[in-house]
Short mmCIF file of C-alpha atoms in Angstrom, two decimals:
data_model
loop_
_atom_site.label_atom_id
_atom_site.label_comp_id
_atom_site.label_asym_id
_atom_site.label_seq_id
_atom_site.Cartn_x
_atom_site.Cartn_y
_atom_site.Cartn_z
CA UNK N 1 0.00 0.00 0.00
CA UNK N 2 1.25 3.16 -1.39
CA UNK N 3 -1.25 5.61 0.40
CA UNK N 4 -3.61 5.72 3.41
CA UNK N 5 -7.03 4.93 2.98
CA UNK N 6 -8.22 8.18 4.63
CA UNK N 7 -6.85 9.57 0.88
CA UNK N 8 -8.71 7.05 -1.15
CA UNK N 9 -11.15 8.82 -3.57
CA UNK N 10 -11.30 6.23 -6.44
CA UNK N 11 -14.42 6.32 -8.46
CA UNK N 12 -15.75 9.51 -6.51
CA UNK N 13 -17.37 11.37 -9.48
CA UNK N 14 -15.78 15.43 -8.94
CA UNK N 15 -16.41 18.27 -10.75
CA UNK N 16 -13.88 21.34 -11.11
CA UNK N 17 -15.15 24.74 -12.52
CA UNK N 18 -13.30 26.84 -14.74
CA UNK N 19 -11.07 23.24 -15.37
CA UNK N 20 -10.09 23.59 -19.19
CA UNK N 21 -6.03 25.42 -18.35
CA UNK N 22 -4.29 26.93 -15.53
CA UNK N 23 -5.31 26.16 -12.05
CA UNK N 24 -8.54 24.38 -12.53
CA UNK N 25 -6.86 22.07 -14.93
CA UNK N 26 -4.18 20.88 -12.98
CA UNK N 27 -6.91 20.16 -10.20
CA UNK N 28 -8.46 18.38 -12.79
CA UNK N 29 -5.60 16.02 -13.65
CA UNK N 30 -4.77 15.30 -9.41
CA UNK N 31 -8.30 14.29 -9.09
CA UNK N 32 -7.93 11.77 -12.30
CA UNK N 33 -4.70 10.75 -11.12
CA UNK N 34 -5.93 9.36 -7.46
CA UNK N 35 -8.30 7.33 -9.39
CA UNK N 36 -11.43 10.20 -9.22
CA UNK N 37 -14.42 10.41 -12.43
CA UNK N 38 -13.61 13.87 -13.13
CA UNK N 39 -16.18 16.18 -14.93
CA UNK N 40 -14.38 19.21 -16.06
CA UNK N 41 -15.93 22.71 -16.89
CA UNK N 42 -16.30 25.91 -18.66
CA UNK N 43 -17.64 27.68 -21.41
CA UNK N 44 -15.43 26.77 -24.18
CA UNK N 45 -16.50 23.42 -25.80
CA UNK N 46 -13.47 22.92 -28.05
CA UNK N 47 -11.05 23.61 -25.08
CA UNK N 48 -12.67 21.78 -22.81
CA UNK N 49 -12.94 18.56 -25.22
CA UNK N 50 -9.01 19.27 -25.68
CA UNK N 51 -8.44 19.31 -21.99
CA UNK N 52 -10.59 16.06 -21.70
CA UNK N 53 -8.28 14.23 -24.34
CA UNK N 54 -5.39 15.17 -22.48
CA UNK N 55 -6.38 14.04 -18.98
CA UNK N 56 -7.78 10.86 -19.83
CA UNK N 57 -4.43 10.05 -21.92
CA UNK N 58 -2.32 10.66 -19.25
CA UNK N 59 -4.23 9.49 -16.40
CA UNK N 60 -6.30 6.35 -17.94
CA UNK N 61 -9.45 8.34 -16.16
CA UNK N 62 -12.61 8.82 -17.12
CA UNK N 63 -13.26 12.59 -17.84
CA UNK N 64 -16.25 14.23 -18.55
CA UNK N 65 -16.70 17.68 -20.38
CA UNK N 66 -19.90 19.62 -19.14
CA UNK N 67 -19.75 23.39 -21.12
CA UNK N 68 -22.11 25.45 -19.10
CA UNK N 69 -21.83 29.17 -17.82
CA UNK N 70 -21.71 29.23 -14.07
CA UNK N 71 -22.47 32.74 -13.63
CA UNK N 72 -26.10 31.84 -14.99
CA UNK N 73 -28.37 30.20 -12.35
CA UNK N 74 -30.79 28.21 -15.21
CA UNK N 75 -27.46 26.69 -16.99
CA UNK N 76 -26.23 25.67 -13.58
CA UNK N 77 -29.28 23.65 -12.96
CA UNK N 78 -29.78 22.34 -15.94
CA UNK N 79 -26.19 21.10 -15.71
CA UNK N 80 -26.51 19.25 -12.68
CA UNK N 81 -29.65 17.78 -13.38
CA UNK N 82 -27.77 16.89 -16.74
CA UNK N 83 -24.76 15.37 -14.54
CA UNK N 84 -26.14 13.38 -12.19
CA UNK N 85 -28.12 11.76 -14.66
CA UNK N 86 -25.71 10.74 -17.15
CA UNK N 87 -22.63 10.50 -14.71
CA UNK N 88 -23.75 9.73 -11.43
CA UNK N 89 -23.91 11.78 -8.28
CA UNK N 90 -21.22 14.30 -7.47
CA UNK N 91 -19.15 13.50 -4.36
CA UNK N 92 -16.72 16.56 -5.02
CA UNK N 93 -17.20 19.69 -6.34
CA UNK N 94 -14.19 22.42 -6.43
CA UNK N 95 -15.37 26.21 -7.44
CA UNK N 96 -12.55 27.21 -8.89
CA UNK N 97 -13.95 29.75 -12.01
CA UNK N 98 -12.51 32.99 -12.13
CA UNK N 99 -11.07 36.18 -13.19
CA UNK N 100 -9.05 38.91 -12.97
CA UNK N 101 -9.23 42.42 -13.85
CA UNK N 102 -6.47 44.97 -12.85
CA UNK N 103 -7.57 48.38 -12.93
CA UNK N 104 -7.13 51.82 -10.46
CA UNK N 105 -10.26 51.43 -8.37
CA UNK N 106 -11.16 55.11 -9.34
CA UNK N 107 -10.80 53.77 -12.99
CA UNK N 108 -12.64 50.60 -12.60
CA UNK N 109 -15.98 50.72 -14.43
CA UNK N 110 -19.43 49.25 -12.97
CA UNK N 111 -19.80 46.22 -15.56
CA UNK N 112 -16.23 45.15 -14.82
CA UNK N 113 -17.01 45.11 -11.08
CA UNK N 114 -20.00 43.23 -11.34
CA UNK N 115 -18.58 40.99 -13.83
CA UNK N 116 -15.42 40.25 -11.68
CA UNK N 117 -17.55 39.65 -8.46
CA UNK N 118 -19.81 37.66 -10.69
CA UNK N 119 -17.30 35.19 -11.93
CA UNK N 120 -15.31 34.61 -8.45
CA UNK N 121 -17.98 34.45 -6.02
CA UNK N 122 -21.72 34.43 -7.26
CA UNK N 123 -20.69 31.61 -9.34
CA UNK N 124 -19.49 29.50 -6.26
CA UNK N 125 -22.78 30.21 -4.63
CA UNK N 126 -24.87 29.00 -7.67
CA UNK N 127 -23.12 25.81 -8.42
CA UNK N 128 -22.33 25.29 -5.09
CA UNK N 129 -26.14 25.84 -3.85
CA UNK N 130 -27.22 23.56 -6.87
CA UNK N 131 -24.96 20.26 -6.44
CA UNK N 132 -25.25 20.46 -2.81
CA UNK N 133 -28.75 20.06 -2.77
CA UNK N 134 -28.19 16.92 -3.75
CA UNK N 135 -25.32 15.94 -1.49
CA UNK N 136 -27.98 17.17 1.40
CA UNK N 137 -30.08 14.20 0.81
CA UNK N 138 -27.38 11.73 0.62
CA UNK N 139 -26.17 13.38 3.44
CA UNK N 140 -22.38 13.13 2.05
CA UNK N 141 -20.24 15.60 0.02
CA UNK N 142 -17.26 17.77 -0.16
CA UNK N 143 -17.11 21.35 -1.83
CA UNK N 144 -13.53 22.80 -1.89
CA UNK N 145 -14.06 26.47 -3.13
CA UNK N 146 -10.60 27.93 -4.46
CA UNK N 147 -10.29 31.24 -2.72
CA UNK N 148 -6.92 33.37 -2.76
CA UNK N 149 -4.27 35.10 -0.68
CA UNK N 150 -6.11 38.35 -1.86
CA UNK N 151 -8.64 36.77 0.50
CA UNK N 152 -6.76 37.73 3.70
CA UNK N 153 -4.53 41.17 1.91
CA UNK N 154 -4.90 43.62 -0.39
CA UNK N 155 -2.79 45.21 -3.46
CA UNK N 156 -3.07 48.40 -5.45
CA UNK N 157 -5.14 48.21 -9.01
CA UNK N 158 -7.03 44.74 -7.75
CA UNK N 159 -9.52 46.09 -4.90
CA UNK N 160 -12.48 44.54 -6.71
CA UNK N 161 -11.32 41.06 -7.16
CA UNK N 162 -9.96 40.64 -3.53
CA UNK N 163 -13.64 41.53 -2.51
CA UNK N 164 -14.52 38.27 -4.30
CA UNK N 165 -12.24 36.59 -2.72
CA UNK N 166 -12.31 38.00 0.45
CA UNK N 167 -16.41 37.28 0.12
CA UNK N 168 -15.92 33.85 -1.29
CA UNK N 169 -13.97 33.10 1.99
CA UNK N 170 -17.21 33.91 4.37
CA UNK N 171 -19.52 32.27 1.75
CA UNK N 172 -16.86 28.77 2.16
CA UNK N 173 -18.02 29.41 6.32
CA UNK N 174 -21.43 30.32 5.63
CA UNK N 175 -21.91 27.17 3.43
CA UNK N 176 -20.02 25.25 6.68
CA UNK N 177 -22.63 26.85 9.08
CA UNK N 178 -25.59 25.25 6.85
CA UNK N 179 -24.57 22.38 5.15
CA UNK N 180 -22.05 20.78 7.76
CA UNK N 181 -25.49 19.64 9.93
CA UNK N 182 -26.29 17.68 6.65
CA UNK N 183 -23.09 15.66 6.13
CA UNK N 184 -21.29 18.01 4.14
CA UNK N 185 -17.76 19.32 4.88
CA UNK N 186 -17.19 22.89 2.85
CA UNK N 187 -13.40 24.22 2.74
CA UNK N 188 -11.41 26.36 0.45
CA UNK N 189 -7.96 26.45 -0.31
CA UNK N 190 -6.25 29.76 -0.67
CA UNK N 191 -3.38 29.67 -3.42
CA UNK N 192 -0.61 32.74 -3.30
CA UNK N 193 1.09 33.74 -6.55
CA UNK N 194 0.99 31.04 -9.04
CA UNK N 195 2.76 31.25 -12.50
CA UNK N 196 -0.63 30.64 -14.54
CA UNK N 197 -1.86 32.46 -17.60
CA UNK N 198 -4.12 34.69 -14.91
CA UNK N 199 -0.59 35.78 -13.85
CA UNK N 200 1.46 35.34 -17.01
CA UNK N 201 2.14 39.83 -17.07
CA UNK N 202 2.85 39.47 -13.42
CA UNK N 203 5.62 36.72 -13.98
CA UNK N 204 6.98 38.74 -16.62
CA UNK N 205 7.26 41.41 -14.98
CA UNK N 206 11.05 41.28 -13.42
CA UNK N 207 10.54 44.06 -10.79
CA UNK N 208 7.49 42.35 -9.88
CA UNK N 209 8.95 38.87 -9.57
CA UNK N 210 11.84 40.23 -7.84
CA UNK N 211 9.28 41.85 -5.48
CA UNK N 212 7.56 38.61 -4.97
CA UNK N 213 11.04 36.56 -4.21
CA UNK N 214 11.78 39.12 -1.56
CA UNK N 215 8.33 38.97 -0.23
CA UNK N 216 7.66 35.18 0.03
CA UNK N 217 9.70 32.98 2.63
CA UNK N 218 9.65 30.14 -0.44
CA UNK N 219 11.36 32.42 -2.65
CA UNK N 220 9.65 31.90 -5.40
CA UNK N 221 6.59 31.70 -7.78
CA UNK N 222 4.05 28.32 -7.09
CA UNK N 223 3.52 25.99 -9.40
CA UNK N 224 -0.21 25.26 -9.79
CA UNK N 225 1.01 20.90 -9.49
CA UNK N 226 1.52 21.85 -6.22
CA UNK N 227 -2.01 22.77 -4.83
CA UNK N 228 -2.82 18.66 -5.41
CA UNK N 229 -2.26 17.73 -2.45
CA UNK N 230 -3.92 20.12 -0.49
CA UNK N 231 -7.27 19.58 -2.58
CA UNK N 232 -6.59 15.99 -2.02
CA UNK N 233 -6.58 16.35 1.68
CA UNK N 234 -10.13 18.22 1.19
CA UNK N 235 -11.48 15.85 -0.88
CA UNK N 236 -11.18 12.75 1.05
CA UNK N 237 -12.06 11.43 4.09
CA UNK N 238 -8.72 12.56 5.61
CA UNK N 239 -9.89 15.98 6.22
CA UNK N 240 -13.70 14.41 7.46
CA UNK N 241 -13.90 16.28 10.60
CA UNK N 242 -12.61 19.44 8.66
CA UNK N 243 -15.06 22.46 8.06
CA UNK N 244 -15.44 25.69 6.99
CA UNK N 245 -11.48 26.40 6.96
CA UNK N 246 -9.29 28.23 4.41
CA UNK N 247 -5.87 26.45 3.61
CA UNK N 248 -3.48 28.97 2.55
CA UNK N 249 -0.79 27.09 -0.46
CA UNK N 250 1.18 30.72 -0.46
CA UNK N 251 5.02 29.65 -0.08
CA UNK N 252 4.54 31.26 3.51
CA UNK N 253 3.45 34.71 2.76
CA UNK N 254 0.63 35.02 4.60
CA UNK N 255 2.64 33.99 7.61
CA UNK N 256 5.27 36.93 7.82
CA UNK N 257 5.74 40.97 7.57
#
């Protein structure tokens, strides 16, 4: 035995928003790796059905491609309902969708604001709200929503998207508070700076990586592999007794001044 059973989430159907590149993708490919039926998502069918190929051919997995918008309430149920029929239930769901839009907040326009708070947060209330009424009546689940280190601080040009974040952290506890009575354990885990496309002008930026060596104790940009194991804790019944909490994957910056 290579692992402890605690881990074991083989043939536990997940879903992972926002799943065809970056972050949600390599969620994606941990779940199919330890064995999960992963249903992938976005709004892009022909990167989505490329994403698919890729994780079942390197994983042996089965993987699912669902394109639905999951800032839209009617295309969110009709996705689950969709899902569980043709899949089977959902045992994990990870809210990972979102976006980024760097502007001076005196600068930033209404739509973008709405749009940015749209994508990051009202979209983990929707899905989540949807697939866990479901998990409620089985009376077993686990939601991991993907929060951020903008969650806990703040930065010049990006006010608007660490309110999502910073929201979608109380909405993780507030989904604790009413779902945990029913079985279901609702975490998040908070990434720091990840080299992603989200971040590619950030990592190319040499004062800014420079800034970003200084400022975290790792010394370096995160690779999104590395936020596996930490959504494979929250996934299984290792972390069963687990609720409501925020896992910060930030190299340590979130720890020091």
């Amino acid at each position: 035995m290579t692992s402890h059973l605690a881990f074991d989430i083989e043939n536990q159907i997940a879903l992972v928003t926002g799943s065809s590149r970056g972050i949600g993708f390599a969620l994606a490919e941990g779940l199919a790796q330890a064995g999960a039926v992963v249903i992938l998502n976005g709004r892009n069918s022909e990167a989505l059905e490329l994403a698919r190929k890729q994780i079942h051919e390197r994983t042996g997995a089965n993987v699912f491609a669902y394109a639905f918008d999951v800032t839209d309430g009617a295309q969110v149920a009709d996705a689950a309902a969709a899902i569980e029929k043709e899949v089977g239930p959902v045992r994990i769901l990870v809210n990972n969708t979102g976006v980024q839009h760097r502007s001076p907040l005196l600068e930033f326009s209404e739509d973008d604001f709405r749009r940015v708070l749209d994508t990051n947060l009202t979209s983990a209330f929707l899905v989540g709200r949807e697939f866990a009424r479901a998990m409620v009546q089985r009376g077993v689940g686990k939601i991991v929503n993907i929060c951020s280190i903008q969650s806990e601080l703040a930065r010049p040009g990006i006010a608007p998207y660490a309110a999502s974040k910073g929201g979608l952290k109380m909405l993780t506890r507030g989904m604790c508070a009413d779902w945990a009575p029913h079985g279901l354990c609702v975490n998040a885990i908070a990434p720091g700076y990840f080299d992603t496309e989200l971040t590619s002008a950030l990592v190319q930026d040499t004062d800014f990586s420079a800034w970003l060596a200084g400022r975290t104790p790792a010394g370096r940009w995160g690779r999104p592999d590395e936020l596996v194991g930490a959504l494979l804790f929250l996934a299984s019944g290792a972390s069963d007794f687990v609720n409501g909490q925020i896992l910060y994957v930030d190299g340590g910056m979130t720890a020091v001044v």
